[in-house]
C-alpha cells in the first residue's frame, strides 16, 4: 500500500496518541504516505486530513487524549455517509485505514472494508469492554486514575468516619469498578454484570464490619448501576454513617498514559500497519494472554466477553 489513513473515533482514551505515533512511524519506515484524519469518521467524510511524517508525532507518546481529535458521526452510519467517506478516500489515494476506537468504531471499519477500503481496528477504550481483547488501550491508566482519586477520598473519609460512594465509568462493563475496588479495599463493589441486593451486599456488610471496629467505608459503583445519590441516603439512614457521593466522571479519561498503555499501543499500532502492508484488511488487532494477535472483524464483533467471577469472589472475601 502506498497511502494509509489513521483516525480515532468514539471516546478518547490515554494511549491513543502512542498508537497514532506507532502507526505513523511504522508506516513511514515502510515507505507509506500516512494521512492523519481529524475528528474520526466526520473528518473522513469531509476530507479533514493532513499528511503526517516522523516529526508530526514527536513528543506525543506521553500525552493523553488524541491529537487527531474524536467525534461521533450519525451521518457516517448511513449509506450516503459511507459513500461520501469512500469517495474522499479514493480522491486522496488512500489504500487502507487504521481505526483506533471501540466496538462502534469497528463496525464503521467493517462497513468500509466491505465496500472496498481495507481497514484495521485498534482497541482504544478505558472500559476494556471489547470482547476479542483481554486488554484495551487506556484501561490501565483509567484504573490508576480511579485508584488515585479513591485513595485521596479515603483520607477525608477516614478523618470524618464517613462512607464514600464512588461512581466510576463503565456503562455496560464493570472492569474498572471491580479492579479499582479491589485495589482500594472497597467494602462493596457494585457492577452491571452481577445482580446485587443492596441490603445484603452493602448495608449488611457495613453493619458487620462496624461490629469489628471499622468506622469508615468505600463503596465503588459502576456507572451502569447508577443511583449513587439514593444509595447515600439509604446508607446514612440505615447505618448511621454520614455518607457522601462522588462521581469521578471524565477525569478518568484524561492524563498521561501508563507504561502498559504506551507499550501496548505501540505494539498494536505497528501490527496494524504490518497487516495493511501485507494487503490484509477487515481485521482487529487485539491482546490476548499478553500477546498481540488479530482477528477477522466479523469474528471479533460476534464475540462475547464475560467477567472473571473468581475475581469478584476474592473482592467479597478480602474487603470485609
CSV table of C-alpha atoms in Angstrom, one decimal, residues 1-8 15-37 50 52-57 60-61 67-68 94 96-101 119-123 137 262-277 285:
chain,number,residue,atom,x,y,z
A,1,UNK,CA,0.0,0.0,0.0
A,2,UNK,CA,1.2,3.5,-0.8
A,3,UNK,CA,-1.1,5.6,1.3
A,4,UNK,CA,-2.9,4.8,4.5
A,5,UNK,CA,-5.0,6.8,6.9
A,6,UNK,CA,-5.3,6.8,10.7
A,7,UNK,CA,-8.2,8.1,12.8
A,8,UNK,CA,-9.5,8.0,16.3
A,15,UNK,CA,-2.6,5.8,24.9
A,16,UNK,CA,-4.4,6.7,21.7
A,17,UNK,CA,-1.5,9.1,20.9
A,18,UNK,CA,1.0,6.4,21.4
A,19,UNK,CA,-0.9,4.2,18.9
A,20,UNK,CA,-1.1,7.1,16.4
A,21,UNK,CA,2.7,7.6,16.8
A,22,UNK,CA,3.3,3.9,16.1
A,23,UNK,CA,1.1,3.9,13.0
A,24,UNK,CA,2.7,7.0,11.6
A,25,UNK,CA,6.3,5.9,12.2
A,26,UNK,CA,5.8,2.3,11.1
A,27,UNK,CA,4.0,3.5,8.0
A,28,UNK,CA,6.8,5.9,7.2
A,29,UNK,CA,9.5,3.3,7.8
A,30,UNK,CA,7.7,1.0,5.4
A,31,UNK,CA,7.6,3.6,2.6
A,32,UNK,CA,4.0,4.6,3.1
A,33,UNK,CA,2.3,8.0,3.0
A,34,UNK,CA,0.3,8.4,6.2
A,35,UNK,CA,-2.7,10.7,6.3
A,36,UNK,CA,-3.9,11.8,9.8
A,37,UNK,CA,-7.7,12.2,9.7
A,50,UNK,CA,-3.2,16.1,6.5
A,52,UNK,CA,1.9,13.2,8.7
A,53,UNK,CA,5.7,12.4,9.0
A,54,UNK,CA,8.1,11.2,11.6
A,55,UNK,CA,8.2,14.6,13.3
A,56,UNK,CA,4.4,15.0,13.3
A,57,UNK,CA,4.3,12.6,16.2
A,60,UNK,CA,3.0,12.8,21.9
A,61,UNK,CA,3.6,9.4,23.4
A,67,UNK,CA,-4.0,14.8,18.7
A,68,UNK,CA,-6.4,13.8,15.8
A,94,UNK,CA,-6.0,6.1,0.4
A,96,UNK,CA,-6.0,1.4,3.7
A,97,UNK,CA,-7.2,2.8,7.0
A,98,UNK,CA,-6.3,2.3,10.7
A,99,UNK,CA,-9.2,3.0,13.1
A,100,UNK,CA,-8.5,3.4,16.8
A,101,UNK,CA,-11.6,3.1,19.0
A,119,UNK,CA,-9.4,-1.3,7.5
A,120,UNK,CA,-7.7,-2.5,10.6
A,121,UNK,CA,-9.1,-1.7,14.1
A,122,UNK,CA,-7.1,-1.0,17.2
A,123,UNK,CA,-9.0,-1.3,20.5
A,137,UNK,CA,-5.6,0.9,25.3
A,262,UNK,CA,2.1,3.2,25.9
A,263,UNK,CA,3.8,-0.2,25.2
A,264,UNK,CA,0.5,-2.0,24.2
A,265,UNK,CA,-0.5,0.9,22.0
A,266,UNK,CA,2.9,0.9,20.3
A,267,UNK,CA,2.8,-2.8,19.6
A,268,UNK,CA,-0.8,-2.6,18.3
A,269,UNK,CA,-0.1,0.3,16.0
A,270,UNK,CA,2.9,-1.5,14.5
A,271,UNK,CA,0.9,-4.7,14.0
A,272,UNK,CA,-1.9,-2.7,12.2
A,273,UNK,CA,0.5,-1.2,9.7
A,274,UNK,CA,2.1,-4.6,9.1
A,275,UNK,CA,-1.3,-6.1,8.3
A,276,UNK,CA,-2.1,-3.4,5.8
A,277,UNK,CA,1.3,-3.7,4.2
A,285,UNK,CA,-5.7,-6.1,16.5
